[in-house]
Short mmCIF file of C-alpha atoms and ligand atoms in Angstrom, two decimals:
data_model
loop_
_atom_site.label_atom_id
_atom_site.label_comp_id
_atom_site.label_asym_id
_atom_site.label_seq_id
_atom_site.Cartn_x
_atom_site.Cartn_y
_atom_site.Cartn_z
CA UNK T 905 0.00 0.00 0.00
CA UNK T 906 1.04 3.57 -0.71
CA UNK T 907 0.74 5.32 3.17
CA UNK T 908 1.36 9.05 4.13
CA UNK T 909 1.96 9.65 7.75
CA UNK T 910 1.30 13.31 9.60
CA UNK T 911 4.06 13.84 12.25
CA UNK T 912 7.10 12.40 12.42
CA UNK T 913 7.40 12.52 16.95
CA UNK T 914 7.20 9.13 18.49
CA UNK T 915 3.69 8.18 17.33
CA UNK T 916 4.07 9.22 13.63
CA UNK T 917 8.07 7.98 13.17
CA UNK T 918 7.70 4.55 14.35
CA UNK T 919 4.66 3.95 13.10
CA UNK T 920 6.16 4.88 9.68
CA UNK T 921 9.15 2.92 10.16
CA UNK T 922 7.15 -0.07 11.00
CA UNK T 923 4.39 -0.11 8.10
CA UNK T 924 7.57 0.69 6.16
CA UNK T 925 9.08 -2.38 7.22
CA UNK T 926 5.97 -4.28 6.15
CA UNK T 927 6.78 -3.61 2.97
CA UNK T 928 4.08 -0.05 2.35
CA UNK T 929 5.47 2.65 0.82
CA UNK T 930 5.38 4.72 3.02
CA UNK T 931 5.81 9.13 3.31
CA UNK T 932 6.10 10.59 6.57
CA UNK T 933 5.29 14.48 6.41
CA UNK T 934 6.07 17.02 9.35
CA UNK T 935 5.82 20.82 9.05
CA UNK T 936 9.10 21.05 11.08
CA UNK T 937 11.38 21.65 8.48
CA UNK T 938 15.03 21.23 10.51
CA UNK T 939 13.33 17.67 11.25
CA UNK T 940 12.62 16.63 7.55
CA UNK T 941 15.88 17.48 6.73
CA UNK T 942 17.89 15.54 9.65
CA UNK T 943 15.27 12.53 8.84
CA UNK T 944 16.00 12.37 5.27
CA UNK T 945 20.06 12.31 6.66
CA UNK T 946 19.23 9.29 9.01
CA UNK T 947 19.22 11.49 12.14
CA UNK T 948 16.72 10.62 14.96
CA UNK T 949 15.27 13.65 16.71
CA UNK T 950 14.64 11.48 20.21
CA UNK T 951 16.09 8.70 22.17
CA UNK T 952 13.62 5.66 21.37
CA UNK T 953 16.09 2.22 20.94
CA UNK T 954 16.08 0.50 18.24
CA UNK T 955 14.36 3.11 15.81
CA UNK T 956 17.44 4.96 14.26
CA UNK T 957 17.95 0.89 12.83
CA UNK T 958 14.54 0.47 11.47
CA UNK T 959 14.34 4.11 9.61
CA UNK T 960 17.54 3.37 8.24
CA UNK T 961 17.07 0.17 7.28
CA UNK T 962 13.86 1.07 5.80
CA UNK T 963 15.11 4.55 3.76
CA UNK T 964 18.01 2.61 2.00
CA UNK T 965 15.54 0.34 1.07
CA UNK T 966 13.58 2.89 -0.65
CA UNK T 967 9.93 2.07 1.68
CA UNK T 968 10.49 5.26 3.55
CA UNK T 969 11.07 8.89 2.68
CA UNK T 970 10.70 12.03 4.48
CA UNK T 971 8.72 15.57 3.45
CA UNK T 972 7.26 18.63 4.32
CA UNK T 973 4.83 18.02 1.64
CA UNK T 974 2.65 15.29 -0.01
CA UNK T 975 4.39 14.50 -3.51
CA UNK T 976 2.42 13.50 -6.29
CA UNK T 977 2.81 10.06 -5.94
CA UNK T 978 1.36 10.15 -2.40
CA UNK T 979 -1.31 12.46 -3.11
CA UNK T 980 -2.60 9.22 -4.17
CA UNK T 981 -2.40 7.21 -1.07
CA UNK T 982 -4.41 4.74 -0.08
CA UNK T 983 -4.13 5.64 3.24
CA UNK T 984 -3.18 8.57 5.02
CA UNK T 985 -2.22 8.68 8.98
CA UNK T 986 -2.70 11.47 11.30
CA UNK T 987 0.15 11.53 14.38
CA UNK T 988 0.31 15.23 15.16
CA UNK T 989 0.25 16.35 18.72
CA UNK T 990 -2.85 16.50 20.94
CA UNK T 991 -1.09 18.69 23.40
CA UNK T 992 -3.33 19.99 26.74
CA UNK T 993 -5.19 23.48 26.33
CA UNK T 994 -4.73 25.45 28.98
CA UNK T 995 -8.49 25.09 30.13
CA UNK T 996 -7.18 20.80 30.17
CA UNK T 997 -8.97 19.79 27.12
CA UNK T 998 -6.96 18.21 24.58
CA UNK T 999 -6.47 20.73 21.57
CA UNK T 1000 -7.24 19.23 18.34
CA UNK T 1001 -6.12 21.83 15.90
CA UNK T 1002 -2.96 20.04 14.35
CA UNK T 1003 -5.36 17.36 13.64
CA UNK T 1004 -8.04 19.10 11.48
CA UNK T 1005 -5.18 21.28 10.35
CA UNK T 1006 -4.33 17.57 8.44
CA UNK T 1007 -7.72 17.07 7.80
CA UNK T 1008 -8.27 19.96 5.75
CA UNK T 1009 -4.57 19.47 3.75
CA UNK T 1010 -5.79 15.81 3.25
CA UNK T 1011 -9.33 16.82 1.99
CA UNK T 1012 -7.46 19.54 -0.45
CA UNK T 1013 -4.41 17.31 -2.19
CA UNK T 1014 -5.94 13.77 -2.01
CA UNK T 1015 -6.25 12.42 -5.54
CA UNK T 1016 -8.89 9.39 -4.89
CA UNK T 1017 -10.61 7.84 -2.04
CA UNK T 1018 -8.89 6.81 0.79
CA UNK T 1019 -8.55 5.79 4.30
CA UNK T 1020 -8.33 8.43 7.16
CA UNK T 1021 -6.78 6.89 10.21
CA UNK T 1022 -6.83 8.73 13.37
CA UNK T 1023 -3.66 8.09 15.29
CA UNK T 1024 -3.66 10.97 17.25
CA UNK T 1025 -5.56 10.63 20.92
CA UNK T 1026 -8.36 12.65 20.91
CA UNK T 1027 -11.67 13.34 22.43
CA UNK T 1028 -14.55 10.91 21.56
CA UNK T 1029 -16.70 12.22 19.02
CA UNK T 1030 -13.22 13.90 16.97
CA UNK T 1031 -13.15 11.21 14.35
CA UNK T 1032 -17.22 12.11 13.91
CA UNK T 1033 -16.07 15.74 12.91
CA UNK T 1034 -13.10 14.82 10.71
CA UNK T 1035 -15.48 12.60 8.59
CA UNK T 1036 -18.55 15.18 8.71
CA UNK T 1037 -15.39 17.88 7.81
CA UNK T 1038 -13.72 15.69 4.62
CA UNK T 1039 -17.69 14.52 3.28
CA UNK T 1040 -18.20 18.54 2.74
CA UNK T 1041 -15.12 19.34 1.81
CA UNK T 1042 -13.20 16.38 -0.35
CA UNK T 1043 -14.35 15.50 -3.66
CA UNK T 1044 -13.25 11.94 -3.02
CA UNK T 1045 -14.95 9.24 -0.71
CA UNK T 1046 -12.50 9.35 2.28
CA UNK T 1047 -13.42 6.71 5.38
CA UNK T 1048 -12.23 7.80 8.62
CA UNK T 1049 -10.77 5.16 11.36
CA UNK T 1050 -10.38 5.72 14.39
CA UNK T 1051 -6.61 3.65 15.18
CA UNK T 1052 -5.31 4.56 18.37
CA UNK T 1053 -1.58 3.82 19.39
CA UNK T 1054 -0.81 2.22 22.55
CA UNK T 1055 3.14 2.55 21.97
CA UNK T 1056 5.53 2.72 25.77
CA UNK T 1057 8.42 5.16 24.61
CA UNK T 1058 11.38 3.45 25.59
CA UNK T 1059 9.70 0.22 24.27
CA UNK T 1060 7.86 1.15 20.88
CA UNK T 1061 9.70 -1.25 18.46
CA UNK T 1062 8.36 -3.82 20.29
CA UNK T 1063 5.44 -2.82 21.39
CA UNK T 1064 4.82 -2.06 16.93
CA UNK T 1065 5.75 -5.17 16.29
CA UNK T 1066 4.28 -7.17 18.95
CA UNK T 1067 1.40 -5.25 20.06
CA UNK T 1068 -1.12 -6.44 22.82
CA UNK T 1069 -4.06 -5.22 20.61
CA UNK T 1070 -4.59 -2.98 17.64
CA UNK T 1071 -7.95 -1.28 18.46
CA UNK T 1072 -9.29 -0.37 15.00
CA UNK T 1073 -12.77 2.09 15.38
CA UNK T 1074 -14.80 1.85 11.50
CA UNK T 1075 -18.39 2.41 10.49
CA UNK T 1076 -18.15 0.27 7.64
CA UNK T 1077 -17.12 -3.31 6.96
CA UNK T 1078 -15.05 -2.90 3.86
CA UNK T 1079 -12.82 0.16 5.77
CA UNK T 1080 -12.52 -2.55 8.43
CA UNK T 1081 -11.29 -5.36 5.90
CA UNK T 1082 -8.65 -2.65 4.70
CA UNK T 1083 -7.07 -1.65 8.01
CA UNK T 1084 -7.39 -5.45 8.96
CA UNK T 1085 -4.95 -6.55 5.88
CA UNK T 1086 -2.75 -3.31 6.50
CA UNK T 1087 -2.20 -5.08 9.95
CA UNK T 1088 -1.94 -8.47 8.83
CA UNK T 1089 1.80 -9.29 9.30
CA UNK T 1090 1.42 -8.51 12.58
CA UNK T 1091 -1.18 -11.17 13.28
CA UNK T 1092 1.44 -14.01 12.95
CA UNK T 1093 0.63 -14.92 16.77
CA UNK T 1094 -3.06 -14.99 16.44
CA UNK T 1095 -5.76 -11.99 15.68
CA UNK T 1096 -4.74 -9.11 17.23
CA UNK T 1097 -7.20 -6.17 15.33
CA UNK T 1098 -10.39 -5.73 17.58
CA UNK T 1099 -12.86 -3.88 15.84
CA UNK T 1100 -15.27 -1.90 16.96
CA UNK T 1101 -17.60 1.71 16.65
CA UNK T 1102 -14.80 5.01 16.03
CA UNK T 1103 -16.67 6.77 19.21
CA UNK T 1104 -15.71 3.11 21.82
CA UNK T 1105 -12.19 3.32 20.16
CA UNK T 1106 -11.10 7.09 21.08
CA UNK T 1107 -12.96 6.29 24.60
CA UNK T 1108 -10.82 2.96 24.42
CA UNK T 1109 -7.34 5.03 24.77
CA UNK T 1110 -8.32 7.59 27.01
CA UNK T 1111 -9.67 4.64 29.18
CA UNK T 1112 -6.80 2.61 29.09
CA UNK T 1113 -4.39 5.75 30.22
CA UNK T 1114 -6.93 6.54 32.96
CA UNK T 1115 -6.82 2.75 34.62
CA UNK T 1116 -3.42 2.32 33.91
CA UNK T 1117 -2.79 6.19 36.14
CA UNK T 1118 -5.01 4.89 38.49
CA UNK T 1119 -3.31 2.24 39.53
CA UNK T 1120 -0.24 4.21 40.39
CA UNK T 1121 -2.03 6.58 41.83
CA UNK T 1122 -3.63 4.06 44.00
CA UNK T 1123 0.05 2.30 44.79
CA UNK T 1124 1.63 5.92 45.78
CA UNK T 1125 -1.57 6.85 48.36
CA UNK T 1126 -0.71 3.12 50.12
CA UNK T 1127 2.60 4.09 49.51
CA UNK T 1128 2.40 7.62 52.34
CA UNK T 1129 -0.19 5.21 53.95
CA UNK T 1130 2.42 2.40 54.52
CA UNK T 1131 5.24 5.12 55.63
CA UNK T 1132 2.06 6.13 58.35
CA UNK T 1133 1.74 2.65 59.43
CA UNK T 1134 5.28 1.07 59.38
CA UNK T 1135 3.93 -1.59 56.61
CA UNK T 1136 6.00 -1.24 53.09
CA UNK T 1137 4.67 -0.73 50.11
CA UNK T 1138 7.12 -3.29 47.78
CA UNK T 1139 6.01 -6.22 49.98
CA UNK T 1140 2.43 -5.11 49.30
CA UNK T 1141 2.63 -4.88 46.05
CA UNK T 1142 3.67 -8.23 45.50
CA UNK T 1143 1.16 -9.57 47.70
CA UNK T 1144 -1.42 -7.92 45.44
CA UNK T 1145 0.16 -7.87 42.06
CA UNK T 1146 0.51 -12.69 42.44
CA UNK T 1147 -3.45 -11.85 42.09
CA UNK T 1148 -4.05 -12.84 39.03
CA UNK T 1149 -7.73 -10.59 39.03
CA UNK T 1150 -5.06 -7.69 39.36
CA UNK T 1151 -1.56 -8.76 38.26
CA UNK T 1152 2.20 -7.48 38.86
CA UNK T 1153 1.81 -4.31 35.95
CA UNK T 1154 1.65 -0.77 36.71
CA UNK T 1155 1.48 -1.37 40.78
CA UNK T 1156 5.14 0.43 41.50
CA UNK T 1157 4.96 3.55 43.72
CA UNK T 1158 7.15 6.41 42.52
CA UNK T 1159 7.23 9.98 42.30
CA UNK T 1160 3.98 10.49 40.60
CA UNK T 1161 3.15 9.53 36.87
CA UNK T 1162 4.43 12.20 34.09
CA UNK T 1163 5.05 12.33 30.30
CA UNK T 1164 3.58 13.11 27.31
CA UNK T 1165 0.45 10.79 27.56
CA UNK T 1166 -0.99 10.34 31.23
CA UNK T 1167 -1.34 13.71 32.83
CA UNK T 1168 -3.18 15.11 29.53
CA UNK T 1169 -4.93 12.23 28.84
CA UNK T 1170 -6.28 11.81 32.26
CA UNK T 1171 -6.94 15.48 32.60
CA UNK T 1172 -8.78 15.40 29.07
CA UNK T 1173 -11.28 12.12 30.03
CA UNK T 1174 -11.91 14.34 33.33
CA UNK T 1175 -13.43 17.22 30.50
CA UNK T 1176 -14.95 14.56 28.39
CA UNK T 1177 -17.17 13.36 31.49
CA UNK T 1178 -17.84 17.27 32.84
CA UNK T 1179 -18.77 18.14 29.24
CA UNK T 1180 -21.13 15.63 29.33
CA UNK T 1181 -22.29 16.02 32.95
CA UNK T 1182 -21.36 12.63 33.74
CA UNK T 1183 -18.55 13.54 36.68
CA UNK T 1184 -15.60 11.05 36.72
CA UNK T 1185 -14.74 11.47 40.22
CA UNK T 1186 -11.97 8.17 39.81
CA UNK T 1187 -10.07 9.93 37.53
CA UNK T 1188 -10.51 13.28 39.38
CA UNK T 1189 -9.09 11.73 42.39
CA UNK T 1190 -6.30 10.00 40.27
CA UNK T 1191 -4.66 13.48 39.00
CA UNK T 1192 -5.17 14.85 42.74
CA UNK T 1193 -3.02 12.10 44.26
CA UNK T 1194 -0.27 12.21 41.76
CA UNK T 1195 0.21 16.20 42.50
CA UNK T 1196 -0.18 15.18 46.06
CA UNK T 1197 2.86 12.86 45.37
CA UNK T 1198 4.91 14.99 43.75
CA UNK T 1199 4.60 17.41 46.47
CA UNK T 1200 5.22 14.34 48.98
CA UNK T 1201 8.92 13.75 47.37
CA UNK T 1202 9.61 17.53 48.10
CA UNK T 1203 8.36 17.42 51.40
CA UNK T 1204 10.84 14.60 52.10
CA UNK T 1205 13.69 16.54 50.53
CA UNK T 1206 12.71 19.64 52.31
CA UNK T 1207 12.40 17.28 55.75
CA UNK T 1208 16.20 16.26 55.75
CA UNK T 1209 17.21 20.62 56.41
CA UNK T 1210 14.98 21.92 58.47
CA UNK T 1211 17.24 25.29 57.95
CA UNK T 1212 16.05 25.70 54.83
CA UNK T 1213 17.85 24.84 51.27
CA UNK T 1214 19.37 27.86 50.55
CA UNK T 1215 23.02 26.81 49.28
CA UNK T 1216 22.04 23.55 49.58
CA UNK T 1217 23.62 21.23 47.07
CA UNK T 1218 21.50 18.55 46.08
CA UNK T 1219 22.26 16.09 43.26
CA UNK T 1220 19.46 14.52 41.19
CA UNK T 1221 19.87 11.34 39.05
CA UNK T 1222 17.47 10.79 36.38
CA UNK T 1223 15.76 13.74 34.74
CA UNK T 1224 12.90 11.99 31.89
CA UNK T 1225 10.03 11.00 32.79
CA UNK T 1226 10.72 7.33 32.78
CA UNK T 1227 14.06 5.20 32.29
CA UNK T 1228 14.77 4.58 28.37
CA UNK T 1229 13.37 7.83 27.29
CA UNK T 1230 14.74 11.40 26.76
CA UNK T 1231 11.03 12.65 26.91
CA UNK T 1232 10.71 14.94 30.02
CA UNK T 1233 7.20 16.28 29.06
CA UNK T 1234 5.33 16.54 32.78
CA UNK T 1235 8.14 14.69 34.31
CA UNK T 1236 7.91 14.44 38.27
CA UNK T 1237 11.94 15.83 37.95
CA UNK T 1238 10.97 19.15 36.36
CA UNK T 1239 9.12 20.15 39.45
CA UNK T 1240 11.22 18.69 41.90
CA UNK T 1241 14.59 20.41 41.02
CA UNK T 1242 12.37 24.03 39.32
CA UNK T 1243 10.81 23.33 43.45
CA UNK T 1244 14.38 23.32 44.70
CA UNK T 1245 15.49 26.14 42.95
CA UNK T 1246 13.05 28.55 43.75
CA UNK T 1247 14.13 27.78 47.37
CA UNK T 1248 17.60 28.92 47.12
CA UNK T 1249 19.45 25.28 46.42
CA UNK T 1250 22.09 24.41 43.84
CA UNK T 1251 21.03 21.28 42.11
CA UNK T 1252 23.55 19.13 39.95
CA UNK T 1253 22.08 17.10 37.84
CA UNK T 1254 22.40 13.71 35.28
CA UNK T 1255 20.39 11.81 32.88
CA UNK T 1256 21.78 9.54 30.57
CA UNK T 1257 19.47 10.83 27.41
CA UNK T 1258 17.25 13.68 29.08
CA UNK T 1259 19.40 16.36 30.11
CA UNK T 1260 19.45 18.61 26.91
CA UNK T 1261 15.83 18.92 26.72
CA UNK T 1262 15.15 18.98 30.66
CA UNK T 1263 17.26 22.35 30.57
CA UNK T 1264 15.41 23.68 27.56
CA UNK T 1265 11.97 22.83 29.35
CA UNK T 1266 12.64 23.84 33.34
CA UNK T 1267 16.05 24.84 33.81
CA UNK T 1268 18.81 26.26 31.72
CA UNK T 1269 22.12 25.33 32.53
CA UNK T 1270 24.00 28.37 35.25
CA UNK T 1271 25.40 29.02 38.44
CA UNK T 1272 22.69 27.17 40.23
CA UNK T 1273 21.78 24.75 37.55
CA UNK T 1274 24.40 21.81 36.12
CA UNK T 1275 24.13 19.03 34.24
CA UNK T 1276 26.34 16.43 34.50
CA UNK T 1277 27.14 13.17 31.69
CA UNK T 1278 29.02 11.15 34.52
CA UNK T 1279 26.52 10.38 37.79
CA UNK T 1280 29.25 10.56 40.19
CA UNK T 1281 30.36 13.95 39.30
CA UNK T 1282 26.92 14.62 40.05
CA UNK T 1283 26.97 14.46 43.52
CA UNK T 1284 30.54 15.52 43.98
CA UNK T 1285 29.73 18.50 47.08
CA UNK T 1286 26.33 17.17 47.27
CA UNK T 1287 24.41 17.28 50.64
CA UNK T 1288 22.02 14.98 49.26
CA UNK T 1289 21.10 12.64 46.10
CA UNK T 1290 17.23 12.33 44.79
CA UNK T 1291 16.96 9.92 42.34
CA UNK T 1292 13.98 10.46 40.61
CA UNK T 1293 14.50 7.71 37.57
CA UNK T 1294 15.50 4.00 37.94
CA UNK T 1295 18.13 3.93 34.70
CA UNK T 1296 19.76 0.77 35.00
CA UNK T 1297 22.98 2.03 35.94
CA UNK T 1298 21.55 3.62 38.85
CA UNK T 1299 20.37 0.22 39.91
CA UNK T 1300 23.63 -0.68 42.07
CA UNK T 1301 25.67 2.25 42.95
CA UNK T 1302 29.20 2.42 44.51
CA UNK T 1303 28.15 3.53 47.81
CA UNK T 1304 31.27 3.90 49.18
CA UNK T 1305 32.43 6.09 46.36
CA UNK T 1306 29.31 8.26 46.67
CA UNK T 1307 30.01 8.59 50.40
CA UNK T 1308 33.23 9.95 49.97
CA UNK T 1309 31.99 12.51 47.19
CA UNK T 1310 28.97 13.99 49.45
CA UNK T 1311 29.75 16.73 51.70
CA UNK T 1312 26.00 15.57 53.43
CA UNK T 1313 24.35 12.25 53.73
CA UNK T 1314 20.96 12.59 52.18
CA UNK T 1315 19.61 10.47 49.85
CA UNK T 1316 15.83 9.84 48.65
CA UNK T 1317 15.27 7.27 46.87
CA UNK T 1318 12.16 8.18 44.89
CA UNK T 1319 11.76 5.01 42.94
CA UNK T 1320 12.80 2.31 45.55
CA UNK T 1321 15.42 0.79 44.13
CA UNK T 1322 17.88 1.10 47.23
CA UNK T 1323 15.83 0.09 50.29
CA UNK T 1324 18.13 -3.70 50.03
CA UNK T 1325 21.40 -1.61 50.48
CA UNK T 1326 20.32 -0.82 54.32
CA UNK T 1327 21.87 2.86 53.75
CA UNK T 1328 20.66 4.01 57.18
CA UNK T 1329 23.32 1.58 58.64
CA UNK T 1330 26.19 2.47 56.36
CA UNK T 1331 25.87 6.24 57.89
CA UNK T 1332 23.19 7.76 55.29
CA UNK T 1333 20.23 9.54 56.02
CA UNK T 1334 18.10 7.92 53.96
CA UNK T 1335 14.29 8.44 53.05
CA UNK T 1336 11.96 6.33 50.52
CA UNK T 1337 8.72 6.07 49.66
CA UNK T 1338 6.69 3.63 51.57
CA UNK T 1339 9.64 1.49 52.84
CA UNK T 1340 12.62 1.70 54.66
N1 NAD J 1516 4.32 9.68 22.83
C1 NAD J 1516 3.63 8.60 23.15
O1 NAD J 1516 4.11 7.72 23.87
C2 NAD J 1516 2.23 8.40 22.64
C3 NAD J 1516 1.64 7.13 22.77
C4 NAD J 1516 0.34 6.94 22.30
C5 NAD J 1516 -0.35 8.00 21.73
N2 NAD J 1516 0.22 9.22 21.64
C6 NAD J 1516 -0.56 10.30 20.99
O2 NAD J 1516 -0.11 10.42 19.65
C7 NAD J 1516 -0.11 11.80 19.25
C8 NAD J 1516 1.28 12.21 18.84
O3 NAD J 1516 2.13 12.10 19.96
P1 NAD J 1516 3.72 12.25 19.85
O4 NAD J 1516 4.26 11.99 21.19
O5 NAD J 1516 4.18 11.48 18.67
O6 NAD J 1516 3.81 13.81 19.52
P2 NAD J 1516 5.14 14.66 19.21
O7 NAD J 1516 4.88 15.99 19.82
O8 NAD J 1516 6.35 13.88 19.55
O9 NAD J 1516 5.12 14.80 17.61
C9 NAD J 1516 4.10 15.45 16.91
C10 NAD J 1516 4.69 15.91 15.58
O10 NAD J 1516 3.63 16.41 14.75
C11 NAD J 1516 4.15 17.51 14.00
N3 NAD J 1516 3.04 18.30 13.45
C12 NAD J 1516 2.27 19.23 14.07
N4 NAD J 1516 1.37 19.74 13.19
C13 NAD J 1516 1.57 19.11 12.00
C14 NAD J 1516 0.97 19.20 10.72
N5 NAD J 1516 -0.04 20.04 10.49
N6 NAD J 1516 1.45 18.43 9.72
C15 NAD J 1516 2.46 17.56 9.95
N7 NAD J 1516 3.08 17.44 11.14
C16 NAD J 1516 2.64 18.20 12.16
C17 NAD J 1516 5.02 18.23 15.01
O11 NAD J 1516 5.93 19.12 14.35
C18 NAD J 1516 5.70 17.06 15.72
O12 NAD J 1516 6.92 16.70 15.10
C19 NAD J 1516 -0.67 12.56 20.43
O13 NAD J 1516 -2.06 12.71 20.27
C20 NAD J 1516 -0.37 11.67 21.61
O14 NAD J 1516 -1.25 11.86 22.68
C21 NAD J 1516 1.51 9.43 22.06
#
C-alpha cells in the first residue's frame, strides 16, 4: 500500500518505520522543516532504541522517505495517517487543531478515495467531525478510522511489532477489511485487530491511560499510607500484584506519573465526562493524588534541612520522565529540582538521554543549575542525592564512592530501588517512599 503519515514525533516515526518495514510505501510528512531534513540524513530527533535501525534500514531500502509536503505520488495514497500532537489546552482539554489542520490538507491534495486513520488521541466524538469535515469538503470518498496507538516510549519497536491489541474504530465493513490486511503481518501470533464503533475506540485510549494512572495513583496513596503505618509498600505490592484478578503491571509507587500521555490524557477524560455532565470522580481523584505525590517527594527533601535549602547542594539522578526515554514532558523531575530552585538550592544534575531537553523545558544550565554526563560527578559537594529515575545504571551504585563525594548524607530514593542496600546503617540519612 502507498501510506502518508502526519508527524514524524514518536507516534508518527515509528509507526512509519514499521508499516515501512511491512513492505508499504510509506511518506512521513512534518511541518518542522530542521526535522525533515535531519530525517532524510538518518538522524533521529529522540532517544527511542532500536528506531534509528529500522528508519535506516527502511530509507536505504527505498519504503520510507521524508517531506514537508505530499508528492504526487502520495497524493494518491491509499491511506493517510494522522500523528500530530494533541497537546493539553490550557483550560485541560486536549487541543485538536494540528489534527483538522491535516484534515483539511488531506481533503485539499488527495487524488482518490482513501482511508483516514486517526492516530492521534483525541476526544470521543473527533473522528465524527473529521469525517462530517472531509464529506463537505473532499471531492473523493474518504473513510475515517479511528486507530489509536498504545506505543511505551522506551519500548515502541516492540510494542509495533508485537502489540497487545490494535484497536481499530470503522463504520463500515469494507474500511474494516482494509485496516485489517494493512495489519496483517502482525497477526502471525493470532488476531490481534479488535474492531469496533470510532466513538468506543477514542474512549478505548483515554480509558486505558486513565486505569493504567489509576493504579499508580492508588500504589503511591498506600505508599504515604504504609510510611504512616510502618507496613512497606514493595512487599504489598507483591502480595497484590501474584493476584491474578489484578496482576504485577503498573502497581510500582514512585514519584507520581508524568510524560507526554498520562497527565493530559487523564486530565482530558476528566473534561470529556464534565462536558457531558457525567462527573468522573476516579479519575478526578487519580490526578489529585499524583500532585499530592509529587509534592510528597519535596516534602521529604525539604524534611532532611529543616534550615532551609538555601546553598544547599542537592544532586538529582534521572531527569525523563521514565528510564529509556529522553522525553521529560510533565516529568515528576521538572518540578522537583524548578521546586528546589526557587528555594535557594544548587542542584547538579544527570540523565543519561534527558538532560538537553530537561534544561530547555525547566532549567537552563547556570550558576545554580548543572548538568552532569558522569553520575558521580553529580553528587561531587552534594548534601544529598534524589533519584527520581530507575536507569539501569543507577540500579547498584558504589556507595562507598558516593560517600566519599557527598559533603551531606541525604539520599531519597524516589523510585525504591535502594531500600536492600540498608543505607541508614552504612551512615546515610536515607528516606523512601513507603519502605525503609
Ligand atoms: N508519545 C507517546 O508515547 C504516545 C503514545 C500513544 C499515543 N500518543 C498520541 O499520539 C499523538 C502524537 O504524539 P507524539 O508523542 O508522537 O507527539 P510529538 O509531539 O512527539 O510529535 C508530533 C509531531 O507532529 C508535528 N506536526 C504538528 N502539526 C503538524 C501538521 N499540520 N502536519 C504535519 N506534522 C505536524 C510536530 O511538528 C511534531 O513533530 C498525540 O495525540 C499523543 O497523545 C503518544
Amino acid at each position: 500500500m502507498r501510506i502518508s503519515i502526519f508527524g514524524s514525533g514518536y507516534v508518527g516515526l515509528v509507526t512509519a518505520a514499521g508499516l515501512a518495514d511491512m513492505g508499504h510505501k510509506v511518506l512521513c510528512l512534518d511541518i518542522d522543516e530542521r526535522r525533515i531534513l535531519e530525517l532524510r540524513e538518518g538522524k533521529i530527533p529522540f532517544f527511542e532504541p532500536g528506531l534509528g535501525d529500522l528508519v535506516h534500514r527502511n530509507i536505504r531500502g527505498g519504503r520510507l522517505e521524508f517531506d514537508l509536503h505530499l508528492d504526487d505520488d502520495h497524493r494518491k495514497s491509499d491511506a493517510f495517517f494522522i500523528a500530530v500532537g494533541t497537546p493539553p489546552k490550557e483550560d485541560g482539554r486536549a487541543d485538536t487543531s494540528a489534527v483538522f489542520a491535516v484534515t483539511d490538507t488531506i481533503a485539499k491534495e488527495t487524488r482518490h478515495a482513501a482511508i483516514v486513520a486517526v492516530k492521534s488521541t483525541v476526544p470521543v466524538g473527533t473522528c465524527d467531525a473529521i469525517q462530517e469535515r472531509l464529506d463537505k469538503s473532499c471531492p473523493h470518498k474518504m473513510s475515517v478510522v479511528s486507530n489509536p496507538e498504545f506505543l511505551k516510549e522506551g519500548a515502541a519497536i516492540d510494542d509495533w511489532f508485537h502489540p497487545h491489541r490494535v484497536v481499530i474504530g470503522v463504520e463500515d465493513e469494507q474500511t474494516e477489511q482494509q485496516m485489517r490486511e494493512m495489519y496483517r503481518p502482525l497477526q502471525l501470533s493470532g488476531d490481534r485487530v479488535i474492531a469496533m464503533k470510532r466513538r468506543s475506540s477514542e474512549l478505548t485510549k483515554y480509558a486505558a491511560n486513565t486505569m493504567l494512572a489509576t493504579r499508580i495513583s492508588f500504589m503511591n496513596e498506600l505508599s504515604r499510607l504504609c510510611d504512616a503505618i510502618g507496613a512497606d509498600i514493595s512487599q504489598v505490592r507483591a502480595g497484590i500484584g501474584s493476584d491474578h484478578r489484578i496482576g504485577p503491571a503498573f502497581l510500582y509507587a514512585g514519584p507520581g506519573y508524568g510524560g507526554s500521555c498520562f497527565p493530559k490524557d487523564v486530565s482530558a477524560l476528566i473534561h470529556l465526562g464534565r462536558d457531558n455532565n457525567v462527573p468522573l470522580e476516579v479519575a478526578e481523584a487519580v490526578t489529585r493524588a499524583n500532585q499530592a505525590q509529587r509534592q510528597y517527594v519535596l516534602d521529604k527533601i525539604l524534611s532532611l534541612f529543616p534550615g532551609g535549602l538555601k546553598d544547599k547542594v542537592i544532586a538529582v539522578w534521572g531527569l525523563a520522565f521514565k528510564p529509556e526515554t529522553d522525553d521529560v514532558r510533565d516529568a515528576p523531575a521538572g518540578f522537583i529540582v524548578q521546586q528546589l530552585l526557587e528555594r535557594g538550592a544548587i542542584v547538579r544534575g544527570h540523565d543519561p538521554e534527558a538532560a538537553t531537553n530537561f534544561a530547555k523545558a525547566y532549567a537552563p544550565a547556570g550558576p545554580r543549575m548543572s548538568y552532569h554526563d558522569r553520575e558521580y560527578e553529580a553528587i561531587d559537594g552534594a548534601d544529598a542525592l534524589v533519584l527520581m529515575t530507575e536507569w539501569r545504571h543507577f540500579r547498584n551504585p558504589d556507595f562507598d564512592d558516593i560517600k566519599h563525594r557527598m559533603r551531606g548524607n541525604g539520599i531519597i530514593d524516589a523510585r525504591l530501588i535502594w531500600s536492600i542496600f540498608k543505607l541508614a546503617d552504612r551512615g546515610f540519612r536515607y528516606l523512601s517512599i513507603g519502605t525503609r
